[in-house]
Coordinates of C-alpha atoms in Angstrom, one line a residue:
M148 CA -8.6 99.3 35.0
T149 CA -5.8 101.1 36.6
I150 CA -6.3 103.6 39.1
S151 CA -5.1 106.7 36.8
E152 CA -7.3 105.0 34.1
V153 CA -10.0 105.5 36.4
A154 CA -9.1 108.9 37.2
G155 CA -9.1 110.0 33.8
K156 CA -12.3 108.4 32.8
Y157 CA -14.3 110.0 35.7
G158 CA -12.2 113.4 36.1
L159 CA -10.8 112.6 39.7
T160 CA -7.3 112.2 41.1
A161 CA -5.9 109.1 42.1
D162 CA -5.7 110.3 45.4
T163 CA -9.3 111.0 45.3
L164 CA -10.2 107.6 44.5
R165 CA -7.8 106.1 47.4
Y166 CA -9.6 108.6 49.7
Y167 CA -13.0 107.4 48.9
E168 CA -11.6 103.7 49.2
K169 CA -10.3 104.3 52.5
Q170 CA -13.6 106.1 53.8
G171 CA -15.4 103.0 52.7
L172 CA -17.2 105.0 49.9
I173 CA -16.2 102.3 47.4
P174 CA -15.4 98.7 48.2
P175 CA -11.8 97.7 48.4
V176 CA -10.9 97.2 45.1
T177 CA -9.1 93.9 43.8
R178 CA -5.4 94.3 43.4
S179 CA -3.2 92.6 40.9
A180 CA -0.7 90.0 41.4
S181 CA 1.8 93.1 41.8
G182 CA -0.6 94.9 44.5
L183 CA -1.8 97.5 42.1
R184 CA -5.5 98.3 42.1
D185 CA -7.6 96.7 39.3
Y186 CA -11.1 98.4 39.2
A187 CA -13.6 96.0 37.9
E188 CA -17.0 97.1 36.3
T189 CA -18.8 96.8 39.7
D190 CA -15.9 99.4 41.1
L191 CA -16.6 101.6 38.4
K192 CA -20.2 101.5 38.9
W193 CA -19.6 102.6 42.5
V194 CA -16.9 105.4 41.4
E195 CA -19.6 106.8 39.1
F196 CA -22.4 106.6 41.8
I197 CA -20.0 108.3 44.2
R198 CA -19.0 111.0 41.8
C199 CA -22.5 111.9 40.7
M200 CA -23.6 112.2 44.4
R201 CA -20.5 114.2 45.1
S202 CA -21.0 116.7 42.4
A203 CA -24.7 116.9 43.4
G204 CA -23.4 118.2 46.7
V205 CA -24.2 115.0 48.7
S206 CA -21.9 115.0 51.8
I207 CA -19.3 112.6 52.3
E208 CA -21.2 111.5 55.7
A209 CA -24.4 110.7 53.8
L210 CA -22.5 108.6 51.4
T211 CA -20.6 106.8 54.1
K212 CA -23.7 105.8 55.8
Y213 CA -25.4 104.9 52.7
V214 CA -22.6 102.7 51.5
A215 CA -22.7 101.1 55.1
L216 CA -26.2 100.4 54.9
F217 CA -25.9 99.0 51.4
R218 CA -23.6 96.3 52.8
Q219 CA -26.1 95.4 55.4
G220 CA -28.3 94.4 52.8
N221 CA -32.1 94.6 51.7
A222 CA -33.3 95.2 55.1
S223 CA -31.6 98.5 55.1
I224 CA -33.5 100.0 51.9
P225 CA -35.7 101.9 53.7
A226 CA -33.0 103.8 55.4
R227 CA -31.0 104.0 52.3
R228 CA -34.2 105.5 50.9
K229 CA -34.4 108.0 53.4
I230 CA -30.9 109.1 53.2
L231 CA -31.2 109.8 49.5
S232 CA -34.7 111.2 50.0
D233 CA -33.1 113.8 52.7
E234 CA -30.2 114.8 50.2
R235 CA -32.7 115.2 47.6
A236 CA -34.6 117.8 49.8
K237 CA -31.5 119.5 50.3
I238 CA -30.4 119.7 46.7
A239 CA -33.9 121.1 45.9
R240 CA -33.7 123.8 48.5
R241 CA -30.3 125.0 47.0
I242 CA -31.9 124.8 43.5
A243 CA -34.7 127.3 44.9
D244 CA -32.0 129.4 46.5
L245 CA -30.1 129.6 43.5
Q246 CA -33.3 130.2 41.0
A247 CA -34.2 133.0 43.5
A248 CA -30.9 134.6 43.1
L249 CA -31.0 134.2 39.3
A250 CA -34.3 136.0 39.3
R251 CA -33.0 138.8 41.3
L252 CA -30.0 139.1 39.2
D253 CA -32.3 139.3 36.1
K254 CA -34.4 141.9 37.4
K255 CA -31.4 143.8 38.3
L256 CA -30.0 143.4 34.7
D257 CA -33.7 144.4 33.3
D258 CA -33.5 147.7 35.4
Y259 CA -30.0 148.0 34.6
E260 CA -30.7 148.1 31.1
V261 CA -33.8 150.5 31.2
R262 CA -31.9 153.0 33.5
M263 CA -28.8 152.7 31.3
L264 CA -30.8 153.5 27.9
Q265 CA -32.5 156.7 29.7
Y266 CA -29.1 157.8 30.6
E267 CA -27.6 157.2 27.4
K268 CA -30.1 159.1 25.3
G269 CA -28.9 162.1 27.0
L270 CA -25.4 161.4 25.8
Y271 CA -26.5 161.7 22.2
H272 CA -26.2 165.0 20.2
E273 CA -28.6 165.2 17.8
P274 CA -26.9 166.6 14.4
D275 CA -28.6 170.3 13.3

């Protein structure tokens, strides 16, 4: 698959894919005879993994460490698990913060409705 096809498939730009490769987030992509990137199925799995993690807010730093550890083999499994566990905890805290903000907004909206209805009652003129 070409870089533009992969970019379209995952909603990324070609520049982003090149950046991910340069940062070591995805392994070096195989090149065609003409020197163009030719993404294989395993490359696509890496792109999907990185895209998913980035959309969840996982930092480039954490992903770089994770991929470097992955390349070291199974001995790095505990360290990789720790990275993912730490990132999960960060996401859970962000979700909790967002849920608290949503609850505050819901309360404001509920109170707003009550106050507005009381105010609007005074605007109605009952026919004689």
